[in-house]
């Protein structure tokens, strides 16, 4: 039995012993950089907090620190400190504005296949604690179709793909969905893929972003994607991003802030009977390790 298989088995056992998982897990990703992926993740976290939900962002965009910069915080610890240095899950969560929690991925993820049994047990126990600490866990991945991005996306029960009206963004968004569907271990019926149209100039343009993607995904991949909403091109938001501020905190009445509020309500309250949303953070890690071990 290899290391990944042992880790899966231990976490499965721990998940049976733990209370039911209540925290929803959503992965935010994009086919290319520069489309506002982290901005969407952070602003959704703000509105979820305003709805009374406890939110933790897991920054899985390894090597970059977009979420840290936007929240204006510098994590003292990251995931590797949890796995290799015995820190608790509470110790590696850095509090941000409005009590949004941040877990920095650091460089710990690639070492999951080489853990000792004690590290496996500790990780499994720590992950189960997130259900007591959060109602929603947002995972902000890197952009593109690298293996590390695809592994997170394939493991997540809910995915938000951020696209803009730019032809290159639409093409790369479709390439991301295609890479998922053509991966032999991707279970399309277990993952709900939502599209967010960002930086649009009108409702019609936002609808067109989804329509174009939906058309090619349906025609060439025989798949289903869902439209979560749109965020307008907003000079106030551009100024906030340049100033390393969060628009939904700084100017909650800005057009983009109101759009993020609608988007968040759509995410948290939307029910689609054709897709079963299931599995919390522990189940996601089991799925993630299954992809690593395949």
Coordinates of C-alpha atoms in Angstrom, one line a residue:
X1 CA 0.0 0.0 0.0
X2 CA 1.5 3.4 -1.0
X3 CA 1.6 6.5 1.1
X4 CA -1.3 8.2 -0.7
X5 CA -3.5 5.1 -0.2
X6 CA -2.6 5.0 3.5
X7 CA -3.5 8.6 3.8
X8 CA -6.9 8.1 2.1
X9 CA -7.7 5.2 4.3
X10 CA -6.8 7.0 7.5
X11 CA -8.8 10.1 6.6
X12 CA -11.8 8.0 5.6
X13 CA -11.7 6.3 9.0
X14 CA -11.4 9.7 10.7
X15 CA -14.3 11.0 8.7
X16 CA -16.5 8.2 9.9
X17 CA -15.6 9.0 13.5
X18 CA -16.1 12.8 13.1
X19 CA -19.4 14.7 13.3
X20 CA -21.2 15.4 10.0
X21 CA -19.5 17.9 7.8
X22 CA -21.4 21.2 7.6
X23 CA -18.9 23.5 5.8
X24 CA -19.4 24.0 2.1
X25 CA -16.3 23.8 0.0
X26 CA -16.0 25.8 -3.3
X27 CA -12.9 26.1 -5.5
X28 CA -12.4 29.4 -7.4
X29 CA -10.2 29.1 -10.5
X30 CA -9.7 30.4 -14.0
X31 CA -8.2 29.4 -17.4
X32 CA -5.8 32.3 -17.3
X33 CA -4.4 34.9 -15.0
X34 CA -5.5 38.5 -14.7
X35 CA -9.2 37.9 -14.8
X36 CA -9.9 38.8 -11.2
X37 CA -10.0 35.3 -9.7
X38 CA -8.7 36.1 -6.3
X39 CA -10.7 39.3 -6.2
X40 CA -13.9 37.3 -6.7
X41 CA -12.8 34.9 -3.9
X42 CA -12.1 37.6 -1.4
X43 CA -15.2 39.7 -2.1
X44 CA -17.4 36.7 -1.9
X45 CA -15.8 35.9 1.5
X46 CA -16.7 39.5 2.6
X47 CA -20.4 39.1 1.6
X48 CA -20.6 35.7 3.2
X49 CA -19.3 37.1 6.4
X50 CA -22.0 39.9 6.1
X51 CA -24.6 37.1 5.8
X52 CA -23.4 35.8 9.1
X53 CA -21.4 32.9 7.7
X54 CA -17.9 32.0 9.0
X55 CA -15.5 31.9 6.1
X56 CA -12.0 30.5 5.6
X57 CA -10.0 31.1 2.4
X58 CA -7.4 28.5 1.6
X59 CA -4.8 30.1 -0.7
X60 CA -3.8 27.2 -2.9
X61 CA -2.1 29.5 -5.5
X62 CA 1.3 28.3 -4.4
X63 CA 4.1 30.7 -4.8
X64 CA 1.9 33.8 -5.1
X65 CA 0.2 35.8 -2.4
X66 CA -2.7 37.6 -4.0
X67 CA -5.2 36.9 -1.2
X68 CA -2.7 37.9 1.4
X69 CA -2.0 41.2 -0.3
X70 CA -5.7 42.0 -0.8
X71 CA -6.5 41.2 2.8
X72 CA -3.5 43.2 4.0
X73 CA -2.2 40.3 6.2
X74 CA 1.1 38.4 6.4
X75 CA 0.6 34.8 7.6
X76 CA 3.1 33.6 10.1
X77 CA 2.4 29.9 9.3
X78 CA 1.2 27.9 6.4
X79 CA 0.0 24.3 5.6
X80 CA 3.5 22.9 5.9
X81 CA 3.7 24.1 9.5
X82 CA 0.6 22.1 10.2
X83 CA 1.9 18.9 8.5
X84 CA 5.6 19.0 9.4
X85 CA 5.9 21.2 12.5
X86 CA 3.0 20.2 14.6
X87 CA 1.1 23.5 14.5
X88 CA -2.6 23.2 15.1
X89 CA -5.2 24.2 12.5
X90 CA -6.2 27.2 14.5
X91 CA -2.5 28.4 14.7
X92 CA -2.1 28.4 10.9
X93 CA -5.3 30.3 10.3
X94 CA -4.4 34.0 10.0
X95 CA -7.3 36.4 10.9
X96 CA -8.1 39.0 8.3
X97 CA -10.6 41.9 8.0
X98 CA -14.1 41.1 9.1
X99 CA -12.8 37.9 10.8
X100 CA -12.2 36.2 7.4
X101 CA -9.7 33.4 8.1
X102 CA -6.8 32.6 5.7
X103 CA -4.8 29.4 5.4
X104 CA -1.7 29.9 3.3
X105 CA -0.8 26.8 1.2
X106 CA 2.9 27.5 1.4
X107 CA 4.8 24.6 -0.2
X108 CA 3.2 21.9 1.8
X109 CA 0.9 20.3 -0.8
X110 CA 3.5 18.5 -3.0
X111 CA 4.7 16.5 0.0
X112 CA 1.4 14.8 0.8
X113 CA 2.5 11.5 -0.7
X114 CA 5.4 11.2 1.7
X115 CA 3.8 11.6 5.1
X116 CA 4.4 9.4 8.1
X117 CA 1.4 7.7 9.8
X118 CA 1.5 10.2 12.6
X119 CA 1.4 13.1 10.2
X120 CA -1.5 11.4 8.4
X121 CA -3.5 11.1 11.6
X122 CA -2.7 14.7 12.6
X123 CA -3.7 16.1 9.2
X124 CA -7.0 14.1 9.2
X125 CA -7.9 15.3 12.7
X126 CA -7.0 18.9 11.9
X127 CA -9.1 19.0 8.7
X128 CA -12.1 17.7 10.6
X129 CA -11.8 20.7 12.9
X130 CA -12.5 23.1 10.0
X131 CA -16.1 22.1 10.1
X132 CA -16.3 23.7 13.6
X133 CA -14.5 26.8 12.4
X134 CA -16.2 27.7 9.1
X135 CA -19.5 27.5 7.3
X136 CA -17.8 28.0 3.9
X137 CA -14.3 27.2 2.8
X138 CA -13.1 29.0 -0.3
X139 CA -10.1 27.5 -2.1
X140 CA -8.3 29.9 -4.4
X141 CA -6.2 28.0 -6.9
X142 CA -3.6 29.1 -9.4
X143 CA -4.7 29.9 -13.0
X144 CA -4.4 27.7 -16.0
X145 CA -4.5 23.9 -16.5
X146 CA -1.5 22.7 -14.6
X147 CA -1.8 19.4 -12.7
X148 CA -1.9 21.1 -9.3
X149 CA -4.8 23.3 -10.4
X150 CA -6.7 20.4 -12.0
X151 CA -6.2 18.2 -9.0
X152 CA -7.9 20.8 -6.7
X153 CA -10.7 21.4 -9.2
X154 CA -11.4 17.7 -9.8
X155 CA -11.6 17.1 -6.0
X156 CA -13.9 20.0 -5.2
X157 CA -17.7 19.5 -5.2
X158 CA -18.3 23.0 -6.4
X159 CA -16.2 25.1 -8.8
X160 CA -16.3 28.7 -9.9
X161 CA -14.6 29.4 -13.2
X162 CA -13.9 33.1 -13.6
X163 CA -14.0 34.4 -17.2
X164 CA -14.0 37.8 -18.9
X165 CA -15.5 38.7 -22.3
X166 CA -12.0 38.8 -23.8
X167 CA -11.7 36.1 -26.5
X168 CA -8.5 34.8 -24.9
X169 CA -10.2 34.4 -21.5
X170 CA -13.2 32.6 -23.1
X171 CA -10.8 30.3 -25.0
X172 CA -8.8 29.5 -21.9
X173 CA -11.9 28.9 -19.8
X174 CA -13.1 26.4 -22.3
X175 CA -9.7 24.8 -22.4
X176 CA -9.9 24.4 -18.6
X177 CA -13.3 22.7 -18.8
X178 CA -12.1 20.5 -21.7
X179 CA -9.0 19.5 -19.7
X180 CA -11.3 18.4 -16.9
X181 CA -13.7 16.5 -19.1
X182 CA -10.9 14.7 -21.0
X183 CA -9.2 13.6 -17.8
X184 CA -10.0 9.9 -17.3
X185 CA -10.4 10.3 -13.5
X186 CA -12.8 13.3 -13.7
X187 CA -16.3 12.5 -12.4
X188 CA -18.4 15.1 -14.1
X189 CA -21.5 14.2 -12.2
X190 CA -19.8 14.8 -8.9
X191 CA -18.6 18.4 -9.6
X192 CA -20.8 21.4 -10.3
X193 CA -19.1 23.9 -12.5
X194 CA -20.3 27.5 -12.2
X195 CA -19.3 30.3 -14.5
X196 CA -18.8 33.9 -13.3
X197 CA -18.5 36.6 -16.0
X198 CA -16.2 39.3 -14.7
X199 CA -15.4 42.8 -16.0
X200 CA -18.5 43.0 -18.2
X201 CA -19.8 46.2 -19.6
X202 CA -23.5 45.2 -19.7
X203 CA -25.9 42.5 -18.7
X204 CA -26.0 41.4 -22.3
X205 CA -22.2 41.0 -22.4
X206 CA -22.3 39.0 -19.2
X207 CA -25.0 36.7 -20.6
X208 CA -23.0 36.3 -23.8
X209 CA -19.9 35.1 -21.8
X210 CA -21.9 32.2 -20.4
X211 CA -23.8 31.5 -23.6
X212 CA -20.6 31.1 -25.6
X213 CA -19.0 28.8 -23.0
X214 CA -22.2 26.8 -22.5
X215 CA -22.6 26.3 -26.3
X216 CA -19.2 24.8 -26.8
X217 CA -19.2 22.8 -23.6
X218 CA -22.6 21.3 -24.6
X219 CA -21.7 20.7 -28.2
X220 CA -18.2 19.4 -28.0
X221 CA -18.0 17.9 -24.4
X222 CA -21.7 17.0 -23.9
X223 CA -21.4 18.6 -20.5
X224 CA -23.3 21.0 -18.3
X225 CA -22.1 24.3 -16.8
X226 CA -24.2 26.8 -14.8
X227 CA -24.3 30.6 -14.7
X228 CA -23.7 32.0 -11.3
X229 CA -23.7 35.7 -12.2
X230 CA -21.7 38.7 -13.4
X231 CA -19.5 41.5 -12.1
X232 CA -19.5 44.8 -14.0
X233 CA -16.4 46.7 -15.2
X234 CA -16.1 49.2 -12.4
X235 CA -13.5 52.0 -12.1
X236 CA -13.9 52.1 -8.3
X237 CA -13.1 48.4 -8.2
X238 CA -10.0 48.9 -10.4
X239 CA -8.9 51.7 -8.0
X240 CA -9.4 49.4 -5.0
X241 CA -7.4 46.6 -6.6
X242 CA -4.6 48.9 -7.4
X243 CA -4.6 50.2 -3.9
X244 CA -4.7 46.6 -2.5
X245 CA -8.1 47.1 -1.0
X246 CA -11.3 45.1 -1.0
X247 CA -14.0 47.0 -2.8
X248 CA -16.9 45.3 -0.8
X249 CA -15.3 46.6 2.4
X250 CA -14.1 50.0 1.2
X251 CA -17.2 50.9 -0.9
X252 CA -20.1 48.5 -0.3
X253 CA -22.4 50.6 -2.4
X254 CA -20.2 50.6 -5.5
X255 CA -21.7 48.8 -8.6
X256 CA -19.2 46.0 -8.3
X257 CA -19.8 45.5 -4.6
X258 CA -23.5 45.2 -5.1
X259 CA -22.8 42.7 -7.9
X260 CA -20.6 40.7 -5.6
X261 CA -23.5 40.6 -3.1
X262 CA -25.9 39.3 -5.7
X263 CA -23.3 36.7 -6.8
X264 CA -22.8 35.5 -3.2
X265 CA -26.5 35.2 -2.6
X266 CA -26.8 33.2 -5.8
X267 CA -24.0 30.9 -4.7
X268 CA -25.2 30.3 -1.2
X269 CA -29.0 30.1 -1.9
X270 CA -29.1 28.6 -5.4
X271 CA -30.4 25.1 -5.6
X272 CA -30.1 23.0 -8.8
X273 CA -32.0 19.7 -8.6
X274 CA -29.9 18.2 -11.4
X275 CA -26.7 18.4 -9.3
X276 CA -26.1 16.9 -5.9
X277 CA -23.8 19.0 -3.8
X278 CA -22.1 16.8 -1.2
X279 CA -18.9 16.4 0.7
X280 CA -17.0 18.7 3.0
X281 CA -13.3 19.5 3.4
X282 CA -12.3 16.0 4.5
X283 CA -14.1 14.4 1.5
X284 CA -12.4 16.9 -0.8
X285 CA -8.9 15.9 0.6
X286 CA -9.8 12.2 0.0
X287 CA -10.8 13.1 -3.6
X288 CA -7.6 15.1 -3.9
X289 CA -5.4 12.3 -2.8
X290 CA -7.2 9.9 -5.0
X291 CA -6.2 12.0 -7.9
X292 CA -2.6 12.1 -6.7
X293 CA -2.4 8.4 -6.3
X294 CA -4.0 7.6 -9.7

